[in-house]
């Protein structure tokens, strides 16, 4: 069979020799590794997908978030494996090494550069989607979370057992916990409780030799590295043991919109020094995006999908949304903001008091009234984005802010700029306490 394929390739590809060699090599790799997998773990035949299998493309695309990597020319895996047991991962590692094939590990699939499902050398995709159990212990305030789970699945599982516990997870619920924790991970509770990686008690990881290690057996150096250093560099994260944190039953959420004509620049200028110094119970983020004048109601998500635009337009302005949450009552928040941040002119009408889990829905892409089950939707945000971040230690001048708005108005299909305030608990850790170094002195992230 292999010989026939090679012969055919040689006949048809005459003159396309480099392509031919590549094609026949990957054919060989594909057969060899498939045989290795199934002979070492027969049960793998039920969870291994070859490109010819009808489920291969749907499985590949299901957790493929960034549509920049959904093109036909994007390199595809030789095989996709969706293990249901940890022992199956041992075989995948063993066979990948034996046949000198790389492995890509995928959790939620949100990687900004597609690193969990693309490689330019032959690779097998280890998709953790079937390993996502969550075990919440409300008495100890901990949870064991398998690495294929998303933040939404975790928030949902906690909410089924407690109204006053949560995790320092992301705002977007479809983000995967392996990648999120493994890169640090900031969310709405960052100023109160720090990063996700600051709230990890233990981890189970499978190393390159297929050994399963916990915090004790891996040692503090490796445990340090996997909390912010990019976990795929070190092994396969199997599960995290996380610390749950206390939240009030009722919290306050708000969104206040100001256009450039409504002095948005002045308010953002002030925000830079106010937001990082608010009490830790308050967090205020900013989303700025272009919009048609007279209609400041479009959400950034709509703008992301919007029609093309060229050059600054006189009918267009920038709207700045001040979005946030407060672990307390609206009255307290409003008087706090009137005192510390009068330029924002927050009114009680700008605020809603909701249950904690409703604030989680609102911080993601849902409305607080939607059923909690929407948190279980994994594949919700399929957009072709390019994302860049910077950490700001000195306030940007008003001229600098104008420059940002000009870019938003000028660049074709510009989407948005998000400012996330830091400070609070984030400042309590040194730069080297985990690999994520943006600690004391960082005002916010752009
Ligand atoms: C819409 C959107 C919103 C976001 N919001 C936030 C936010 O609010 N806060 C924030 O901090 N970040 C945010 N991010 C960034 C996100 O946290 C990171 O991209 C994160 O790495 C995604 O994890 P994932 O499991 O979904 O991604 P994946 O693409 O599956 O994985 C990301 C990386 O982790 C590796 N990896 C995955 N699973 C494992 C495993 N089991 N063992 C070892 N390595 C593994 C992958 O190989 C890859 O290198 C957001 C991203 C998107 C697209
Ligand atoms: C596709 O792969 C799955 C998992 O290995 C297998 O169960 C299924 O039978 C395959 N389908 C076909 C048509 O080969
Ligand atoms: C904008 O600022 C100017 C000068 O401080 C002030 O007079 C004006 O009322 C402000 N406009 C709005 C909409 O707040
Ligand atoms: C802007 O979006 C339109 C519509 O999706 C697309 O045709 C065009 O190529 C985009 N331009 C750029 C520079 O990405």
PDB file of C-alpha atoms in Angstrom, residues 252-256 330-331 333-334 346-353:
ATOM      1  CA  UNK A 252     -22.366  45.718  40.557  1.00  0.00           C
ATOM      2  CA  UNK A 253     -21.584  45.935  36.857  1.00  0.00           C
ATOM      3  CA  UNK A 254     -21.558  49.003  34.650  1.00  0.00           C
ATOM      4  CA  UNK A 255     -20.883  50.303  31.147  1.00  0.00           C
ATOM      5  CA  UNK A 256     -20.489  54.026  30.463  1.00  0.00           C
ATOM      6  CA  UNK A 330     -24.064  50.181  43.506  1.00  0.00           C
ATOM      7  CA  UNK A 331     -24.479  53.063  46.010  1.00  0.00           C
ATOM      8  CA  UNK A 333     -19.503  52.296  43.968  1.00  0.00           C
ATOM      9  CA  UNK A 334     -21.198  55.484  42.764  1.00  0.00           C
ATOM     10  CA  UNK A 346     -21.032  57.816  37.042  1.00  0.00           C
ATOM     11  CA  UNK A 347     -24.740  57.737  37.953  1.00  0.00           C
ATOM     12  CA  UNK A 348     -26.659  54.975  39.679  1.00  0.00           C
ATOM     13  CA  UNK A 349     -28.550  54.400  36.394  1.00  0.00           C
ATOM     14  CA  UNK A 350     -25.257  53.361  34.778  1.00  0.00           C
ATOM     15  CA  UNK A 351     -25.014  50.439  37.205  1.00  0.00           C
ATOM     16  CA  UNK A 352     -26.823  47.120  37.660  1.00  0.00           C
ATOM     17  CA  UNK A 353     -26.752  44.983  40.762  1.00  0.00           C
TER      18      UNK A 353
END
